[in-house]
CSV table of C-alpha atoms in Angstrom, one decimal:
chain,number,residue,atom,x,y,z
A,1,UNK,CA,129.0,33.4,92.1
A,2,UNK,CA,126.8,34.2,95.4
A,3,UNK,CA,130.0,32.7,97.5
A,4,UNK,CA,132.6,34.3,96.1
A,5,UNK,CA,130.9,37.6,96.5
A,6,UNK,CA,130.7,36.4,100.3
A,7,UNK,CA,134.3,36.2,99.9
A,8,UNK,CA,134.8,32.5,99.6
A,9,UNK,CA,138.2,31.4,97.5
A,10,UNK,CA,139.1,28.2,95.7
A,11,UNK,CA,142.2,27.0,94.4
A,12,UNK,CA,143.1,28.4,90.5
A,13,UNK,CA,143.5,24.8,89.3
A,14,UNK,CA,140.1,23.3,90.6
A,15,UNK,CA,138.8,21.9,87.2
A,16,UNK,CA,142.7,20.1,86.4
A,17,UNK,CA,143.9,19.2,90.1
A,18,UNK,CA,144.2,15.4,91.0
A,19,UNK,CA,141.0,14.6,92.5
A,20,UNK,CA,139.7,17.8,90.9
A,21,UNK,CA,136.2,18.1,88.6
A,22,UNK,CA,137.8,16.8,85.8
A,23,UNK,CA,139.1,13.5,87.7
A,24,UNK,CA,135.9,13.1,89.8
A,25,UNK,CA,133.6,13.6,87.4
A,26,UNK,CA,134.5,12.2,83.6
A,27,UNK,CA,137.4,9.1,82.6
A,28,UNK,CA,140.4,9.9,80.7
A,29,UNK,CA,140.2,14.3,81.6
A,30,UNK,CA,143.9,15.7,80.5
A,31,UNK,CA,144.8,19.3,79.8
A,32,UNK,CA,145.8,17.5,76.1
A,33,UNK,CA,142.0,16.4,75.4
A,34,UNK,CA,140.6,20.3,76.7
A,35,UNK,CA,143.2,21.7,74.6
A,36,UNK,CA,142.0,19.8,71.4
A,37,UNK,CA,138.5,20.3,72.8
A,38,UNK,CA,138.9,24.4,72.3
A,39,UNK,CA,139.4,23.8,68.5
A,40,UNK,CA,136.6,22.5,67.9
A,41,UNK,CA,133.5,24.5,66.5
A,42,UNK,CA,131.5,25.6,70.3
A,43,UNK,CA,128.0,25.4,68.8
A,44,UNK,CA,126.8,22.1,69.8
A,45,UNK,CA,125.0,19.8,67.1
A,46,UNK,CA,125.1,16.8,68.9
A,47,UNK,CA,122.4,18.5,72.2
A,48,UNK,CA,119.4,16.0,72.6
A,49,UNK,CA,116.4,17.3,74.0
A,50,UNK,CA,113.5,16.2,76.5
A,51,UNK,CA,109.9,16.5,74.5
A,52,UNK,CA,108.2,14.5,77.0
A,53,UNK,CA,108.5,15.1,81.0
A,54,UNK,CA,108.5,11.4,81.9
A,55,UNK,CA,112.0,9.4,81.8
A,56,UNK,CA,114.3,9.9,78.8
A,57,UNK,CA,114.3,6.3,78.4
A,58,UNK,CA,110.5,6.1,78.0
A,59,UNK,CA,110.5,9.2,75.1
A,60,UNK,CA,111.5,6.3,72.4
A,61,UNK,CA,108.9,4.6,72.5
A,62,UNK,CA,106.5,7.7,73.1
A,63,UNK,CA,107.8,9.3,69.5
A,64,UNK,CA,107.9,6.0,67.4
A,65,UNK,CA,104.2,5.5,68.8
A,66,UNK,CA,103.4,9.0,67.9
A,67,UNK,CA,104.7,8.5,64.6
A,68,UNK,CA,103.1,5.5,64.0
A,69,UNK,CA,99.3,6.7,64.9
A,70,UNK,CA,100.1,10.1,62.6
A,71,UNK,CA,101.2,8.3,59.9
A,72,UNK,CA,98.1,5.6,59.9
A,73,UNK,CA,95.2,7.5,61.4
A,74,UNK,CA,93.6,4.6,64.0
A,75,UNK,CA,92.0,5.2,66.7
A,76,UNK,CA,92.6,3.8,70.6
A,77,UNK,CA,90.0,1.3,70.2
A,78,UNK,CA,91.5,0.1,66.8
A,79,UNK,CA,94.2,-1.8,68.4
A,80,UNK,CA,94.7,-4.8,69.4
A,81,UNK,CA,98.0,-5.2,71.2
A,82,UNK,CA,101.2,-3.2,71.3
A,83,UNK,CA,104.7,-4.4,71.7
A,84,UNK,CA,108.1,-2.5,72.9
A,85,UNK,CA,111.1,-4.0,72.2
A,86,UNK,CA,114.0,-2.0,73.9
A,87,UNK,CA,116.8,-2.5,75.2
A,88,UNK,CA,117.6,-4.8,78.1
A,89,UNK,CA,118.9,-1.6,80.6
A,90,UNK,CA,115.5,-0.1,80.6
A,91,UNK,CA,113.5,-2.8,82.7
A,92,UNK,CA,115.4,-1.5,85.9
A,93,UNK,CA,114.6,2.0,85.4
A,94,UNK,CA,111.3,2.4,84.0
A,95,UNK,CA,109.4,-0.7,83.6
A,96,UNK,CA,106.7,-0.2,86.1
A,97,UNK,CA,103.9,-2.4,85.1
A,98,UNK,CA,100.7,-1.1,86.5
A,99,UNK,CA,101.6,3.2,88.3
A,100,UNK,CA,99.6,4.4,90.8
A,101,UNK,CA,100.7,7.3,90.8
A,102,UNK,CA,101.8,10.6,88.4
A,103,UNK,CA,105.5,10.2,89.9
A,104,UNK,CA,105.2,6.4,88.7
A,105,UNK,CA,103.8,6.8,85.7
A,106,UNK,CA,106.4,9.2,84.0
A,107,UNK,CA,109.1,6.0,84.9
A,108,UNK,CA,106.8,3.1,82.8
A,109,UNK,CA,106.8,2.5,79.3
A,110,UNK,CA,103.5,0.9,79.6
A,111,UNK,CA,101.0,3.8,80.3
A,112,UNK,CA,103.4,6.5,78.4
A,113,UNK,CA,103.1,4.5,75.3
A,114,UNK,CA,99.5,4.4,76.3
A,115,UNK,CA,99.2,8.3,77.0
A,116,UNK,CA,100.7,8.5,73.0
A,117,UNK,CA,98.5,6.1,71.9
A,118,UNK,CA,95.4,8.1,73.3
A,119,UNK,CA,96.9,11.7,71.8
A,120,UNK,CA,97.5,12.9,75.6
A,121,UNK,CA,100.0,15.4,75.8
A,122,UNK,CA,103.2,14.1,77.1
A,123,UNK,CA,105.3,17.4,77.4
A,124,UNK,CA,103.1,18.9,80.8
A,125,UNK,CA,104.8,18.6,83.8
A,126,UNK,CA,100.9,18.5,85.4
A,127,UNK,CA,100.0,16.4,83.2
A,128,UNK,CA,101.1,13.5,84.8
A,129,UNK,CA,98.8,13.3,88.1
A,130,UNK,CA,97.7,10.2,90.3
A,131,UNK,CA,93.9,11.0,88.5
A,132,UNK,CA,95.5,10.4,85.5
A,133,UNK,CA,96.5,6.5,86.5
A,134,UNK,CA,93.0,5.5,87.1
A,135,UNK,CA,91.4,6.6,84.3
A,136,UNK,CA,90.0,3.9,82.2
A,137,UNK,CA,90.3,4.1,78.9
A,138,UNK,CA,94.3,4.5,79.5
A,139,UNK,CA,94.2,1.9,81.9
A,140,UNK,CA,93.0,0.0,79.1
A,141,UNK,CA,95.3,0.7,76.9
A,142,UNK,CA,98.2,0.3,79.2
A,143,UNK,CA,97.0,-3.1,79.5
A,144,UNK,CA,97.6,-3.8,75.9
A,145,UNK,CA,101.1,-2.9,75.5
A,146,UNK,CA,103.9,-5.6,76.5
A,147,UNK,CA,107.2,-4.7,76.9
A,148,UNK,CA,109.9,-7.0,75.7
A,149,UNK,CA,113.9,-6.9,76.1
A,150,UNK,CA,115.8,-6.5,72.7
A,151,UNK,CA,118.4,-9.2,72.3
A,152,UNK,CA,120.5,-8.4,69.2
A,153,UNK,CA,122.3,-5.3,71.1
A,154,UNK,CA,120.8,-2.1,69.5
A,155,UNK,CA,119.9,0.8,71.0
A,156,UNK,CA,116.6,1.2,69.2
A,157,UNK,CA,112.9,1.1,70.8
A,158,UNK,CA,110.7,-0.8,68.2
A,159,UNK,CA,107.9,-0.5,68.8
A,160,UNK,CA,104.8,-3.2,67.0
A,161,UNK,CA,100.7,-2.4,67.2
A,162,UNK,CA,98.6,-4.7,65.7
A,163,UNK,CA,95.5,-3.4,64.7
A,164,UNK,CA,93.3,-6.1,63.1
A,165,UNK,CA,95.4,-8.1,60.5
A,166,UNK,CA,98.3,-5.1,59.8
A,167,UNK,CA,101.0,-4.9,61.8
A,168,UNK,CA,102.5,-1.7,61.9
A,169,UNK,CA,105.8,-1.1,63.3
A,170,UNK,CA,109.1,1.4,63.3
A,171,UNK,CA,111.6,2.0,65.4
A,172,UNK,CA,114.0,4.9,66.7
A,173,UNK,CA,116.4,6.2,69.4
A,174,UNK,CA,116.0,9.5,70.6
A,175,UNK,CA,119.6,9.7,71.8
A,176,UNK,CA,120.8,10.0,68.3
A,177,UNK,CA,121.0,14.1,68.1
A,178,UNK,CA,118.2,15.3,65.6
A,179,UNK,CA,119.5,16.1,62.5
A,180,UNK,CA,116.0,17.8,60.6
A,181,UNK,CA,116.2,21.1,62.6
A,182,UNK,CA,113.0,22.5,61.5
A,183,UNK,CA,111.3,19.2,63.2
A,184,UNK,CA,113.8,19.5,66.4
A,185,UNK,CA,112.2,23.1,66.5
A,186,UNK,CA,108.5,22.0,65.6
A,187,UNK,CA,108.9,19.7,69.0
A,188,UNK,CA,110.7,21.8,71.2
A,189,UNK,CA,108.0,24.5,70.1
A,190,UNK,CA,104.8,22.3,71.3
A,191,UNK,CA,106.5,21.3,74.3
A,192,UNK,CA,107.3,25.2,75.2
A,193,UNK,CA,103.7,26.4,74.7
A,194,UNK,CA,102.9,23.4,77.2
A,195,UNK,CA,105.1,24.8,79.9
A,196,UNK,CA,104.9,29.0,79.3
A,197,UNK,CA,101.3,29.3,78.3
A,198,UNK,CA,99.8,28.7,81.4
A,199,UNK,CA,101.6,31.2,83.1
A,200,UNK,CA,102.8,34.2,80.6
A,201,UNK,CA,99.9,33.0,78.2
A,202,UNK,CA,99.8,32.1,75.0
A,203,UNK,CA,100.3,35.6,73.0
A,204,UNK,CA,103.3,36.7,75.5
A,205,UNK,CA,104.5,32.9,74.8
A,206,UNK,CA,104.6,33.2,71.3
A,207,UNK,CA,106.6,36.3,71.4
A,208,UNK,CA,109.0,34.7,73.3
A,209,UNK,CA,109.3,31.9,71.1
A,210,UNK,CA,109.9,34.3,68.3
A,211,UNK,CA,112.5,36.1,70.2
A,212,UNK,CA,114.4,33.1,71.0
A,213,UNK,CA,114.2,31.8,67.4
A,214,UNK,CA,115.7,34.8,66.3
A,215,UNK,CA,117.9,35.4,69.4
A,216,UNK,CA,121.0,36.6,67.1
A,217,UNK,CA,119.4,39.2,65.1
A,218,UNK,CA,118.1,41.1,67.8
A,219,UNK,CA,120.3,44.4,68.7
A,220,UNK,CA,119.4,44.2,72.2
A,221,UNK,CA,117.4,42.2,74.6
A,222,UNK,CA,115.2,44.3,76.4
A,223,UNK,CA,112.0,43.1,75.1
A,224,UNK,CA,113.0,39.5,75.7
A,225,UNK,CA,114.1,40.2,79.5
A,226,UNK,CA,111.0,42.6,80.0
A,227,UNK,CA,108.5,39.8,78.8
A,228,UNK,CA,110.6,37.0,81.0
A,229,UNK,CA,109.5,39.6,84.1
A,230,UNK,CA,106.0,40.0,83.3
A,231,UNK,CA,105.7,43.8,82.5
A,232,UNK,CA,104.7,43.3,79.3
């Protein structure tokens, strides 16, 4: 928008054109498959969503540990050893064994499994700092969890803690859209208030939350806007 104001063109067909967006950046684009597309309802039901600001392929393993320590209530220095089984792909993306540093440690399954295991939040952007790497009672943890490759072709992190003589285990794959919108909201919620409290705080947060829950029965959007500025 900025360039065309500065008077910069581009040719009417830019998204169909050979060698246009369509071409370069999907397989199979034709004018037949957008005009089918434009029938279907535009809400979009199938959007997946990042809880956790470390690598989407890590946020599997990071919500079936979650579930697995709210639904049986032990604590860090119950367990005895953790195992991921995921899928083959992720060893070359975010695998990294032992992180030194924040940047490293959102890309290995190790310490964010450990980070869930310990009840540290997940969803900060600061949360993940160099500091954080060396702490010991994570480091600890991290040491605990093994990361295996799955072999039967699913897409599914399972993930196994052994605490004494139970072994508890479940498994899920975040890239299957959410489907319990009330729980899709509960985790988008926490993971809002992580990022906006700090710097609107937490009553201004709230508001906004509200507002955006309820985004289509509002007759206008001052408020939201004016809160989004800071004069609030």
């Amino acid at each position: 928008a900025r360039l065309a104001k500065r008077g910069f063109t581009s040719r009417t067909d830019i998204l169909e054109t050979s060698q246009g967006f369509a071409a370069t950046q999907g397989r199979g684009a034709s004018a037949e498959r957008f005009e089918r597309a434009l029938l279907i309802d535009s809400h979009l039901p199938e959007v997946c969503f990042k809880y956790h600001a470390a690598c989407y392929l890590t946020h599997s393993a990071i919500t079936a540990t979650r579930n697995l320590r709210r639904e049986h209530a032990f604590a860090p220095s119950d367990i005895d050893s953790v195992t991921l089984h995921v899928p083959p792909g992720h060893f070359d993306v975010c695998n990294i064994q032992a992180p030194q540093t924040g940047l490293e440690a959102k890309f290995s399954l190790r310490f964010t499994t450990a980070m869930a295991l310990a009840g540290r939040d997940t969803s900060a952007i600061d949360a993940y700092t160099d500091e954080l790497t060396r702490e010991p009672d994570l480091v600890a943890l991290r040491d605990r969890v093994e990361v295996v490759a799955r072999d039967d072709g699913k897409r599914d992190t399972r993930v196994e803690i052994r605490v004494g003589n139970e072994l508890l285990t479940t498994e899920i794959d975040v890239g299957v859209p959410a489907r319990d919108l009330d729980a899709q909201w509960m985790s988008l919620s926490a993971k809002f208030h992580a990022l906006v409290d700090p710097v609107f705080g937490a009553q201004t947060a709230a508001r906004l939350e509200h507002l955006c829950r309820h985004l289509d029965e509002q007759a206008d959007l001052t408020e939201f806007f004016t809160l989004l500025r800071g004069n609030s």
